[in-house]
């Protein structure tokens, strides 16, 4: 397996701001890699380091085994789909898509053909004569994608490309992106702050906070076994059990995470762990009820199927869960 | 009712406006008129007779041609210098951040706010201190000081509208710095540069004050005209030349006006 992008202890500090701080990454060729994190956590800066718009203040970057430091953006086989698309307003859609081939000196006919193929690939055939200003947000996003893909990059960087789209279009584009990536076999590095998007699309996820990677792993790992309280909270809001509760349950860790949907509002069947508490609140979420149970002052969220009745607020309740759903955490 | 009333100017105001316009533009018409007079010593009104002979006389005078050629050469080179330096300066000010950026921006604009006579005296003393002989090039240098401002002002406004990510997108797609300038920056600032260049040319073409201080033996067209007015000899020739100056400077300014207007519409439509 070839490593497409390697970050070895990479930092990028702006004065006192540690935008990226001692990050280690290895992205495999053909992988769909997501970078997930709240606003200001350093995701864009990481992409800019890969694209060559920023130079690291520390550490080492390799792209397909070659040192990337000092290589200008136009000499990297990496292309970017920008957060604001950055289409050239003075060029037609076709010329926008053909831009990369034009500066590389490809012939007019070859350029036109390749650009039209790329537009067809993103399902915008025949839109070539329009100016970017005459396209909708979703269409511009596809043009930006086609413009990057036409260069046949080894790595495609996407900076929150679906951020501006409505839910319906977004889900549709998620599927299209995913199948496009599968068929082309290009390495995708995808930045998002939407955990659902990262979980559903990525082969692996890096969760960022304040310039550092909190956890790196497959979606199931990150979702089910958050390593830190931040990840537990940010990716699907896991419960974090305190040291006291852990001791009571016989877990040898300072903290443990427990997913709301792993908990049942019922007496334990054989082998399951249980805690007693009172119902503190509930809200209807569609397929499930979110029930908050108060266990000795600690609030534990439970996702209970909507078909099950929820006892009234204040009534005593026993919650139960399997021991294997309780995941020890490194720190709070 | 109200709005109709406020849209209608009272008659007195209309007359005042007409008088103001007449005061500004009638003298120009008089210049045109005296280009055709038969009286060559004084500006007698009405002209005793009309003739087109002065056009021929002006055509045959080598000093007219020398002054015109000098002016065109000075304006062209000053404008070309200003286009290069003004564009570079606008790019630096609008696309990067560095210490003292605002100060430099102000210093660049200062020469046009400063009275020409100050610029002239300053340059003259600087040239003599540095032992630079007055020549064609000192005139060009003097004119370039204010031509740069005009180009800079036009370019910087347009540069601010090019988002930084357009330039990054171009580099990302494989274009080096030169290609990015050629294919992305130039098309976006082209009309602004043309407009700035035309204004700069027009300014340089009829500049008198700075030229007086920085010229050696040469006389540019405006200086030649001043000298002609002092010693009356074939006076209407001056008027013929004045007509040419009006045409030569008015056309570029008109062009600049239409170009920047269109540029605004293009930029607005592409957003
Ligand atoms: N050129 C810069 N100069 C100074 N600070 C910067 C610069 N670029 C980024 N930062 C800072 O670095 C941090 C990380 O920024 P970055 O753009 O990488 O965040 P992000 O994760 O992409 O956020 P978002 O989701 O809002 O896009 C922020 O605190 C930001 O203010
Ligand atoms: Mg960002």
Coordinates of C-alpha atoms and ligand atoms in Angstrom, one line a residue, chain A residues 12 14-15 17-20 37-46 48 54 83 159-160 191-193 208 211, ligand 1:
Chain A
X12 CA 1.9 25.5 11.4
X14 CA 0.8 31.9 13.2
X15 CA 2.5 33.8 16.0
X17 CA -1.9 30.8 17.2
X18 CA -1.2 27.1 16.8
X19 CA -3.4 26.5 13.8
X20 CA -1.8 23.0 13.2
X37 CA -13.5 19.2 13.6
X38 CA -15.2 22.4 14.8
X39 CA -14.6 25.8 13.3
X40 CA -11.0 27.0 13.8
X41 CA -9.6 23.6 14.6
X42 CA -7.0 23.7 11.8
X43 CA -8.6 21.6 9.0
X44 CA -8.3 24.2 6.2
X45 CA -4.7 24.9 7.3
X46 CA -3.9 21.2 7.0
X48 CA -3.3 24.3 2.6
X54 CA 1.3 27.2 3.5
X83 CA -14.7 26.2 0.1
X159 CA -12.7 21.9 1.7
X160 CA -16.2 21.6 3.0
X191 CA -12.8 18.5 5.2
X192 CA -16.1 18.8 7.0
X193 CA -17.5 19.9 10.3
X208 CA -9.3 17.7 15.0
X211 CA -4.9 22.1 15.8
Ligands
LIG1 N1 -3.1 33.4 7.9 C1 -3.4 33.2 9.2 N2 -2.9 34.0 10.1 C2 -3.2 33.9 11.4 N3 -4.0 32.9 11.9 C3 -4.6 32.1 11.1 C4 -4.3 32.2 9.6 N4 -4.9 31.1 9.0 C5 -5.6 30.5 10.0 N5 -5.4 31.0 11.2 C6 -5.9 30.6 12.5 O1 -5.7 29.2 12.6 C7 -6.7 28.5 13.2 C8 -7.2 27.4 12.3 O2 -7.8 27.9 11.1 P1 -8.4 27.0 10.0 O3 -8.8 27.9 8.9 O4 -7.4 25.9 9.6 O5 -9.7 26.4 10.7 P2 -10.8 25.4 10.1 O6 -10.7 24.2 10.9 O7 -10.7 25.3 8.6 O8 -12.1 26.2 10.5 P3 -13.5 26.3 9.7 O9 -14.3 25.1 9.9 O10 -14.2 27.5 10.3 O11 -13.2 26.5 8.2 C9 -7.8 29.5 13.5 O12 -7.7 29.9 14.8 C10 -7.4 30.7 12.6 O13 -7.8 31.9 13.1

